mmCIF file of C-alpha atoms (C1' of nucleotides) in Angstrom:
data_model
loop_
_atom_site.group_PDB
_atom_site.id
_atom_site.type_symbol
_atom_site.label_atom_id
_atom_site.label_comp_id
_atom_site.label_asym_id
_atom_site.label_seq_id
_atom_site.Cartn_x
_atom_site.Cartn_y
_atom_site.Cartn_z
ATOM 1 C CA MET A 1 -3.232 -0.864 -8.117
ATOM 2 C CA MET A 2 -2.314 0.752 -4.933
ATOM 3 C CA PRO A 3 -0.869 -1.759 -2.778
ATOM 4 C CA GLU A 4 -2.115 -3.370 0.343
ATOM 5 C CA LEU A 5 -0.666 -6.659 1.567
ATOM 6 C CA PRO A 6 -2.027 -8.908 -1.228
ATOM 7 C CA GLU A 7 -0.746 -6.634 -3.968
ATOM 8 C CA VAL A 8 2.697 -6.373 -2.375
ATOM 9 C CA GLU A 9 2.770 -10.144 -1.931
ATOM 10 C CA THR A 10 1.885 -10.561 -5.601
ATOM 11 C CA ILE A 11 4.743 -8.278 -6.553
ATOM 12 C CA ARG A 12 7.047 -10.200 -4.223
ATOM 13 C CA ARG A 13 6.241 -13.454 -5.938
ATOM 14 C CA VAL A 14 6.857 -12.029 -9.374
ATOM 15 C CA LEU A 15 10.166 -10.511 -8.290
ATOM 16 C CA ALA A 16 11.230 -13.776 -6.689
ATOM 17 C CA LYS A 17 10.840 -15.438 -10.061
ATOM 18 C CA LYS A 18 12.441 -12.666 -12.059
ATOM 19 C CA ILE A 19 15.338 -11.202 -10.141
ATOM 20 C CA VAL A 20 16.547 -13.616 -7.460
ATOM 21 C CA GLY A 21 20.091 -14.672 -8.319
ATOM 22 C CA ARG A 22 20.779 -11.613 -10.420
ATOM 23 C CA ARG A 23 23.598 -9.243 -9.692
ATOM 24 C CA ILE A 24 23.151 -5.497 -9.425
ATOM 25 C CA VAL A 25 25.297 -3.812 -12.031
ATOM 26 C CA LYS A 26 24.276 -0.303 -11.100
ATOM 27 C CA ALA A 27 21.706 1.543 -9.017
ATOM 28 C CA GLU A 28 20.416 4.749 -10.530
ATOM 29 C CA VAL A 29 18.537 7.389 -8.567
ATOM 30 C CA ARG A 30 16.562 10.021 -10.457
ATOM 31 C CA LEU A 31 15.570 12.695 -8.002
ATOM 32 C CA PRO A 32 12.042 13.982 -8.419
ATOM 33 C CA ASN A 33 10.937 17.582 -8.351
ATOM 34 C CA PRO A 34 10.213 19.508 -6.328
ATOM 35 C CA ALA A 35 13.460 18.892 -4.491
ATOM 36 C CA ALA A 36 11.619 19.535 -1.229
ATOM 37 C CA SER A 37 9.177 16.704 -1.815
ATOM 38 C CA ARG A 38 9.449 13.941 0.709
ATOM 39 C CA LEU A 39 10.331 11.295 -1.825
ATOM 40 C CA SER A 40 13.088 13.513 -3.135
ATOM 41 C CA GLN A 41 14.423 13.995 0.385
ATOM 42 C CA ASN A 42 14.180 10.308 1.097
ATOM 43 C CA LEU A 43 16.092 9.408 -2.041
ATOM 44 C CA ARG A 44 18.702 12.096 -1.515
ATOM 45 C CA GLN A 45 19.245 10.824 1.972
ATOM 46 C CA GLN A 46 19.595 7.267 0.759
ATOM 47 C CA THR A 47 21.244 7.895 -2.553
ATOM 48 C CA ARG A 48 24.855 7.631 -1.440
ATOM 49 C CA ARG A 49 24.198 4.421 0.401
ATOM 50 C CA LEU A 50 22.223 3.140 -2.523
ATOM 51 C CA SER A 51 24.768 3.778 -5.207
ATOM 52 C CA ARG A 52 27.712 2.829 -3.024
ATOM 53 C CA ASN A 53 26.374 -0.346 -1.510
ATOM 54 C CA LEU A 54 24.250 -1.817 -4.212
ATOM 55 C CA ARG A 55 26.740 -2.127 -7.010
ATOM 56 C CA GLY A 56 27.923 -5.704 -7.323
ATOM 57 C CA ALA A 57 25.514 -7.083 -4.723
ATOM 58 C CA SER A 58 23.563 -10.147 -5.642
ATOM 59 C CA ILE A 59 19.908 -10.657 -4.919
ATOM 60 C CA LYS A 60 19.446 -13.537 -2.526
ATOM 61 C CA ARG A 61 15.769 -13.469 -1.711
ATOM 62 C CA ILE A 62 12.688 -11.254 -1.816
ATOM 63 C CA SER A 63 10.573 -11.011 1.276
ATOM 64 C CA ARG A 64 7.732 -8.902 2.595
ATOM 65 C CA ARG A 65 6.708 -7.385 5.888
ATOM 66 C CA ALA A 66 3.161 -5.994 5.874
ATOM 67 C CA LYS A 67 3.161 -3.635 2.871
ATOM 68 C CA TYR A 68 6.941 -3.389 2.653
ATOM 69 C CA LEU A 69 8.850 -5.231 -0.034
ATOM 70 C CA ILE A 70 12.341 -6.362 0.955
ATOM 71 C CA VAL A 71 15.084 -7.233 -1.510
ATOM 72 C CA ARG A 72 17.657 -9.242 0.444
ATOM 73 C CA LEU A 73 21.250 -8.802 -0.612
ATOM 74 C CA GLY A 74 23.005 -10.670 2.153
ATOM 75 C CA GLU A 75 23.916 -8.152 4.836
ATOM 76 C CA ALA A 76 22.009 -5.312 3.202
ATOM 77 C CA LEU A 77 18.276 -5.015 2.675
ATOM 78 C CA LEU A 78 16.763 -2.830 0.003
ATOM 79 C CA ILE A 79 13.281 -1.906 1.157
ATOM 80 C CA PHE A 80 10.470 -0.460 -0.921
ATOM 81 C CA HIS A 81 7.224 1.002 0.286
ATOM 82 C CA LEU A 82 4.879 1.758 -2.571
ATOM 83 C CA GLY A 83 2.671 4.341 -0.901
ATOM 84 C CA MET A 84 -0.494 4.902 -2.936
ATOM 85 C CA THR A 85 0.811 4.816 -6.483
ATOM 86 C CA GLY A 86 4.182 3.090 -6.364
ATOM 87 C CA GLN A 87 4.873 0.501 -9.017
ATOM 88 C CA ILE A 88 7.733 -1.840 -9.765
ATOM 89 C CA PHE A 89 8.417 -3.146 -13.226
ATOM 90 C CA VAL A 90 11.058 -5.615 -14.276
ATOM 91 C CA ILE A 91 11.809 -5.814 -17.961
ATOM 92 C CA ARG A 92 14.633 -6.895 -20.175
ATOM 93 C CA LYS A 93 16.341 -4.170 -22.085
ATOM 94 C CA LYS A 94 14.912 -5.202 -25.410
ATOM 95 C CA GLU A 95 11.721 -6.702 -24.219
ATOM 96 C CA HIS A 96 8.629 -5.731 -26.045
ATOM 97 C CA THR A 97 6.720 -3.605 -23.572
ATOM 98 C CA HIS A 98 3.137 -4.305 -22.881
ATOM 99 C CA THR A 99 0.458 -1.988 -24.194
ATOM 100 C CA GLY A 100 -0.651 0.178 -21.323
ATOM 101 C CA MET A 101 2.734 -0.087 -19.684
ATOM 102 C CA PRO A 102 4.476 3.263 -19.511
ATOM 103 C CA GLU A 103 7.521 3.925 -21.593
ATOM 104 C CA LEU A 104 10.307 3.307 -19.090
ATOM 105 C CA PRO A 105 11.913 5.234 -17.638
ATOM 106 C CA ASP A 106 9.348 8.044 -17.782
ATOM 107 C CA LYS A 107 9.064 11.212 -15.730
ATOM 108 C CA HIS A 108 7.623 9.303 -12.785
ATOM 109 C CA THR A 109 10.481 6.792 -12.622
ATOM 110 C CA TYR A 110 12.747 7.584 -9.689
ATOM 111 C CA PHE A 111 14.899 4.528 -9.195
ATOM 112 C CA ILE A 112 16.399 1.953 -11.518
ATOM 113 C CA LEU A 113 18.353 -1.184 -10.755
ATOM 114 C CA HIS A 114 20.419 -2.341 -13.682
ATOM 115 C CA LEU A 115 20.714 -6.101 -13.311
ATOM 116 C CA SER A 116 22.807 -8.849 -14.809
ATOM 117 C CA GLY A 117 21.182 -10.596 -17.743
ATOM 118 C CA ASP A 118 20.172 -7.290 -19.283
ATOM 119 C CA SER A 119 17.145 -6.811 -17.112
ATOM 120 C CA ARG A 120 16.150 -3.744 -15.187
ATOM 121 C CA LEU A 121 13.960 -3.003 -12.241
ATOM 122 C CA TYR A 122 12.083 0.311 -12.389
ATOM 123 C CA PHE A 123 10.443 2.023 -9.430
ATOM 124 C CA ARG A 124 7.791 4.485 -10.526
ATOM 125 C CA ASP A 125 5.494 6.553 -8.323
ATOM 126 C CA ILE A 126 3.132 9.208 -9.618
ATOM 127 C CA ARG A 127 2.075 10.637 -6.273
ATOM 128 C CA LYS A 128 5.484 10.245 -4.619
ATOM 129 C CA PHE A 129 4.154 8.730 -1.423
ATOM 130 C CA GLY A 130 6.495 5.761 -1.780
ATOM 131 C CA ARG A 131 9.879 5.392 -0.091
ATOM 132 C CA ILE A 132 13.079 3.435 -0.589
ATOM 133 C CA HIS A 133 15.511 2.479 2.153
ATOM 134 C CA LEU A 134 18.749 0.590 2.336
ATOM 135 C CA ILE A 135 19.434 -0.842 5.760
ATOM 136 C CA MET A 136 21.649 -3.490 7.289
ATOM 137 C CA LYS A 137 20.221 -6.773 8.451
ATOM 138 C CA LYS A 138 20.839 -5.900 12.089
ATOM 139 C CA GLU A 139 18.643 -2.814 11.730
ATOM 140 C CA GLU A 140 15.676 -4.766 10.449
ATOM 141 C CA LYS A 141 13.943 -5.220 13.784
ATOM 142 C CA THR A 142 14.164 -1.541 14.616
ATOM 143 C CA PHE A 143 13.059 -0.520 11.166
ATOM 144 C CA PHE A 144 9.813 -2.447 11.497
ATOM 145 C CA ARG A 145 9.284 -1.928 15.217
ATOM 146 C CA ALA A 146 6.085 0.084 14.806
ATOM 147 C CA LEU A 147 4.314 -2.658 12.866
ATOM 148 C CA GLY A 148 1.854 -5.010 14.486
ATOM 149 C CA PRO A 149 1.856 -8.758 13.812
ATOM 150 C CA GLU A 150 1.943 -10.080 10.305
ATOM 151 C CA PRO A 151 -1.612 -11.323 9.662
ATOM 152 C CA LEU A 152 -0.460 -14.454 7.850
ATOM 153 C CA SER A 153 1.882 -15.498 10.636
ATOM 154 C CA ALA A 154 1.496 -17.244 13.966
ATOM 155 C CA ALA A 155 2.173 -13.964 15.743
ATOM 156 C CA PHE A 156 -1.321 -12.889 14.791
ATOM 157 C CA THR A 157 -3.711 -14.364 17.347
ATOM 158 C CA PRO A 158 -7.173 -13.607 18.744
ATOM 159 C CA GLU A 159 -5.351 -12.476 21.870
ATOM 160 C CA SER A 160 -3.253 -9.962 19.935
ATOM 161 C CA LEU A 161 -6.460 -8.505 18.497
ATOM 162 C CA ARG A 162 -8.199 -8.535 21.841
ATOM 163 C CA SER A 163 -5.440 -6.674 23.640
ATOM 164 C CA GLY A 164 -5.168 -4.196 20.762
ATOM 165 C CA PHE A 165 -8.871 -3.365 20.868
ATOM 166 C CA LYS A 166 -9.157 -3.305 24.623
ATOM 167 C CA ARG A 167 -10.635 -0.068 25.945
ATOM 168 C CA LYS A 168 -10.038 1.684 22.630
ATOM 169 C CA LYS A 169 -12.769 4.062 21.614
ATOM 170 C CA ALA A 170 -11.393 4.599 18.134
ATOM 171 C CA SER A 171 -13.367 2.900 15.356
ATOM 172 C CA LEU A 172 -12.452 -0.531 14.045
ATOM 173 C CA LYS A 173 -11.858 1.099 10.709
ATOM 174 C CA SER A 174 -9.154 3.327 12.094
ATOM 175 C CA LEU A 175 -7.675 0.624 14.333
ATOM 176 C CA LEU A 176 -7.381 -1.893 11.498
ATOM 177 C CA LEU A 177 -5.891 0.721 9.180
ATOM 178 C CA GLY A 178 -3.417 1.783 11.848
ATOM 179 C CA GLN A 179 -0.903 -1.072 11.233
ATOM 180 C CA LYS A 180 -0.239 -1.399 14.959
ATOM 181 C CA ILE A 181 -2.734 -4.019 16.066
ATOM 182 C CA VAL A 182 -2.358 -5.968 12.868
ATOM 183 C CA SER A 183 -0.313 -4.914 9.855
ATOM 184 C CA GLY A 184 -0.934 -5.112 6.124
ATOM 185 C CA LEU A 185 -4.598 -4.130 5.892
ATOM 186 C CA GLY A 186 -5.503 -1.028 3.895
ATOM 187 C CA ASN A 187 -8.727 0.633 2.903
ATOM 188 C CA ILE A 188 -10.084 -2.073 0.609
ATOM 189 C CA TYR A 189 -9.417 -5.138 2.706
ATOM 190 C CA THR A 190 -10.495 -3.450 5.916
ATOM 191 C CA ASP A 191 -13.943 -2.819 4.435
ATOM 192 C CA GLU A 192 -14.084 -6.343 3.032
ATOM 193 C CA VAL A 193 -13.092 -7.945 6.317
ATOM 194 C CA LEU A 194 -15.612 -5.957 8.359
ATOM 195 C CA PHE A 195 -18.376 -6.859 5.936
ATOM 196 C CA GLN A 196 -17.585 -10.548 6.097
ATOM 197 C CA VAL A 197 -17.474 -10.495 9.858
ATOM 198 C CA GLY A 198 -20.690 -8.474 10.053
ATOM 199 C CA ILE A 199 -19.421 -5.561 12.145
ATOM 200 C CA LEU A 200 -19.955 -1.885 11.450
ATOM 201 C CA PRO A 201 -16.718 -0.036 10.698
ATOM 202 C CA GLN A 202 -17.584 2.715 13.169
ATOM 203 C CA THR A 203 -17.729 0.287 16.107
ATOM 204 C CA PRO A 204 -15.294 1.322 18.846
ATOM 205 C CA GLY A 205 -12.529 -1.238 19.384
ATOM 206 C CA GLY A 206 -13.465 -1.669 23.038
ATOM 207 C CA CYS A 207 -17.019 -2.703 22.145
ATOM 208 C CA VAL A 208 -16.184 -5.769 20.073
ATOM 209 C CA SER A 209 -17.283 -9.072 21.603
ATOM 210 C CA GLY A 210 -14.941 -12.009 22.022
ATOM 211 C CA LYS A 211 -16.974 -13.893 19.470
ATOM 212 C CA LYS A 212 -16.570 -11.162 16.864
ATOM 213 C CA ILE A 213 -12.867 -10.945 17.627
ATOM 214 C CA ALA A 214 -12.553 -14.656 16.929
ATOM 215 C CA LYS A 215 -14.414 -14.210 13.632
ATOM 216 C CA LEU A 216 -12.239 -11.261 12.734
ATOM 217 C CA HIS A 217 -9.117 -13.245 13.477
ATOM 218 C CA LYS A 218 -10.250 -15.918 11.038
ATOM 219 C CA ALA A 219 -11.562 -13.573 8.364
ATOM 220 C CA ILE A 220 -8.453 -11.419 8.032
ATOM 221 C CA PRO A 221 -6.077 -14.129 6.792
ATOM 222 C CA ARG A 222 -8.843 -15.809 4.834
ATOM 223 C CA ILE A 223 -9.602 -12.717 2.784
ATOM 224 C CA LEU A 224 -5.977 -11.755 2.339
ATOM 225 C CA LYS A 225 -5.197 -15.244 1.065
ATOM 226 C CA GLU A 226 -8.148 -15.201 -1.278
ATOM 227 C CA ALA A 227 -6.909 -11.876 -2.670
ATOM 228 C CA ILE A 228 -3.364 -13.210 -3.051
ATOM 229 C CA ARG A 229 -4.693 -16.225 -4.947
ATOM 230 C CA ASN A 230 -6.318 -13.734 -7.302
ATOM 231 C CA ARG A 231 -3.137 -11.680 -7.628
ATOM 232 C CA GLY A 232 -4.599 -8.760 -5.707
ATOM 233 C CA THR A 233 -6.950 -5.992 -6.745
ATOM 234 C CA THR A 234 -6.431 -3.920 -9.874
ATOM 235 C CA PHE A 235 -8.230 -0.726 -10.762
ATOM 236 C CA SER A 236 -7.815 1.068 -14.060
ATOM 237 C CA ASP A 237 -4.379 0.539 -15.515
ATOM 238 C CA TYR A 238 -2.247 -1.118 -12.903
ATOM 239 C CA TYR A 239 0.116 -3.867 -13.896
ATOM 240 C CA ASP A 240 2.321 -5.921 -11.627
ATOM 241 C CA PRO A 241 6.003 -6.320 -12.547
ATOM 242 C CA GLU A 242 4.971 -8.996 -15.007
ATOM 243 C CA SER A 243 2.443 -6.720 -16.679
ATOM 244 C CA ARG A 244 -0.475 -8.700 -15.369
ATOM 245 C CA ARG A 245 -3.597 -7.412 -13.751
ATOM 246 C CA GLY A 246 -5.020 -8.648 -10.480
ATOM 247 C CA GLY A 247 -8.407 -10.337 -10.345
ATOM 248 C CA PHE A 248 -9.764 -9.605 -6.907
ATOM 249 C CA GLN A 249 -11.739 -6.534 -7.969
ATOM 250 C CA ALA A 250 -14.380 -8.927 -9.306
ATOM 251 C CA ARG A 251 -14.726 -10.449 -5.849
ATOM 252 C CA LEU A 252 -15.032 -7.294 -3.785
ATOM 253 C CA ARG A 253 -18.200 -7.528 -1.700
ATOM 254 C CA VAL A 254 -18.522 -3.915 -0.539
ATOM 255 C CA TYR A 255 -15.538 -1.804 -1.576
ATOM 256 C CA GLY A 256 -16.563 0.434 -4.470
ATOM 257 C CA ARG A 257 -20.113 -0.972 -4.448
ATOM 258 C CA GLN A 258 -21.870 2.006 -2.854
ATOM 259 C CA ASP A 259 -25.524 2.263 -3.979
ATOM 260 C CA GLU A 260 -25.406 -1.271 -5.324
ATOM 261 C CA PRO A 261 -27.323 -4.113 -3.648
ATOM 262 C CA CYS A 262 -25.603 -6.101 -0.925
ATOM 263 C CA LEU A 263 -24.618 -9.499 -2.288
ATOM 264 C CA LYS A 264 -26.042 -11.198 0.803
ATOM 265 C CA CYS A 265 -29.271 -9.315 1.499
ATOM 266 C CA GLY A 266 -29.888 -6.857 -1.323
ATOM 267 C CA THR A 267 -29.808 -3.773 0.892
ATOM 268 C CA ARG A 268 -28.171 -0.742 -0.665
ATOM 269 C CA ILE A 269 -24.450 -0.535 0.227
ATOM 270 C CA LEU A 270 -23.561 2.709 1.972
ATOM 271 C CA LYS A 271 -20.464 4.829 1.729
ATOM 272 C CA ALA A 272 -19.239 7.517 4.097
ATOM 273 C CA VAL A 273 -15.990 8.903 5.366
ATOM 274 C CA ILE A 274 -14.790 7.129 8.504
ATOM 275 C CA ALA A 275 -11.301 7.681 9.875
ATOM 276 C CA GLN A 276 -10.813 10.027 6.905
ATOM 277 C CA ARG A 277 -11.189 7.235 4.422
ATOM 278 C CA GLY A 278 -14.021 6.320 2.104
ATOM 279 C CA THR A 279 -15.732 3.425 3.849
ATOM 280 C CA HIS A 280 -18.276 0.977 2.469
ATOM 281 C CA TRP A 281 -20.675 -1.229 4.391
ATOM 282 C CA CYS A 282 -24.038 -2.967 4.410
ATOM 283 C CA PRO A 283 -26.304 -1.406 7.034
ATOM 284 C CA ARG A 284 -28.254 -4.635 7.391
ATOM 285 C CA CYS A 285 -25.509 -7.283 7.468
ATOM 286 C CA GLN A 286 -23.195 -5.276 9.667
ATOM 287 C CA LYS A 287 -24.165 -4.461 13.253
ATOM 288 C "C1'" DC B 1 -6.674 10.299 18.494
ATOM 289 C "C1'" DT B 2 -8.016 13.121 14.904
ATOM 290 C "C1'" DC B 3 -6.698 15.896 11.452
ATOM 291 C "C1'" DG B 4 -4.182 18.039 7.776
ATOM 292 C "C1'" DG B 5 -0.589 17.431 4.699
ATOM 293 C "C1'" DC B 6 2.015 15.202 1.322
ATOM 294 C "C1'" DC B 7 1.461 14.470 -4.434
ATOM 295 C "C1'" DT B 8 -0.527 13.886 -9.260
ATOM 296 C "C1'" DG B 9 -4.109 12.734 -12.230
ATOM 297 C "C1'" DC B 10 -8.692 11.518 -13.202
ATOM 298 C "C1'" DT B 11 -13.800 12.311 -13.033
ATOM 299 C "C1'" DC B 12 -17.591 15.062 -12.291
ATOM 300 C "C1'" DG C 1 -12.819 24.033 -10.156
ATOM 301 C "C1'" DA C 2 -13.781 20.724 -6.672
ATOM 302 C "C1'" DG C 3 -13.430 16.374 -5.018
ATOM 303 C "C1'" DC C 4 -11.577 12.021 -4.917
ATOM 304 C "C1'" DA C 5 -7.959 8.037 -4.885
ATOM 305 C "C1'" DG C 6 -5.691 1.350 -2.588
ATOM 306 C "C1'" DG C 7 -0.884 5.166 2.644
ATOM 307 C "C1'" DC C 8 1.471 7.207 6.098
ATOM 308 C "C1'" DC C 9 3.392 10.713 9.288
ATOM 309 C "C1'" DG C 10 3.630 14.448 12.302
ATOM 310 C "C1'" DA C 11 1.329 18.379 14.595
ATOM 311 C "C1'" DG C 12 -1.758 19.688 18.019
#
DNA sequence: CTCGGCCTGCTC
DNA sequence: GAGCAGGCCGAG
């Protein structure tokens, strides 16, 4: 997996079951090499706060904002962003590990929470695009200030989309990926949403009709919810913190289906780079 | 706004 | 060896 909103939400739900109510016995940072890497810098910057403030804290609640996972500890919030390859595992010390699950901690494991009840949370990130932050509750608003409305909340409205797209000549693909007009969509779900709404990803934001905006506003939460119901999308060997795979990959309509027939009309699905990301669409269903 | 850069590992 | 990968940020 690489996590967009549905995958992070799936992880949130698993963590809520597994670690809420537990106490943090110790927080362990394992700085990656090279020391100049951004994850290493991020962890070094946060490491004192992490080890000083986490010990003894108890986990009250797990929440999510867009693709950020938030472990609520009362006044403090421990925030994870998983980047492209971040993973979180929770296992008991003696628990039999799943086949396909890495031996933990391995060389890609950069943060460990030792929890009461002999369980541990491992943060692992092969490409090191992930980040960890510890902030105070009062800083939460500022921390997330750049994010657009949460697509599964009432803050997300046709009007918020309309004003975001207004007079923009950037493509819908880049606008939806940008996290500013609406947050939580990544490369997969952006392609899926645009297919279901029947709009080409290269359409400039300013050229989208009110009718399409209304359809888009309905399709975004619908698809995200469908993906969450299926525990997100899993490629290759991803496992959520419970060692389970997602199931949405079987329901993808365009993502990864280049050269295959469109499920609606049979036309060959195209793929090209748009907004620097591999983008999939049906040239007949999307106008 | 677009682009390159950040990272490692996998596939061709 | 090149190109690609589910994200994001900062430079120009």
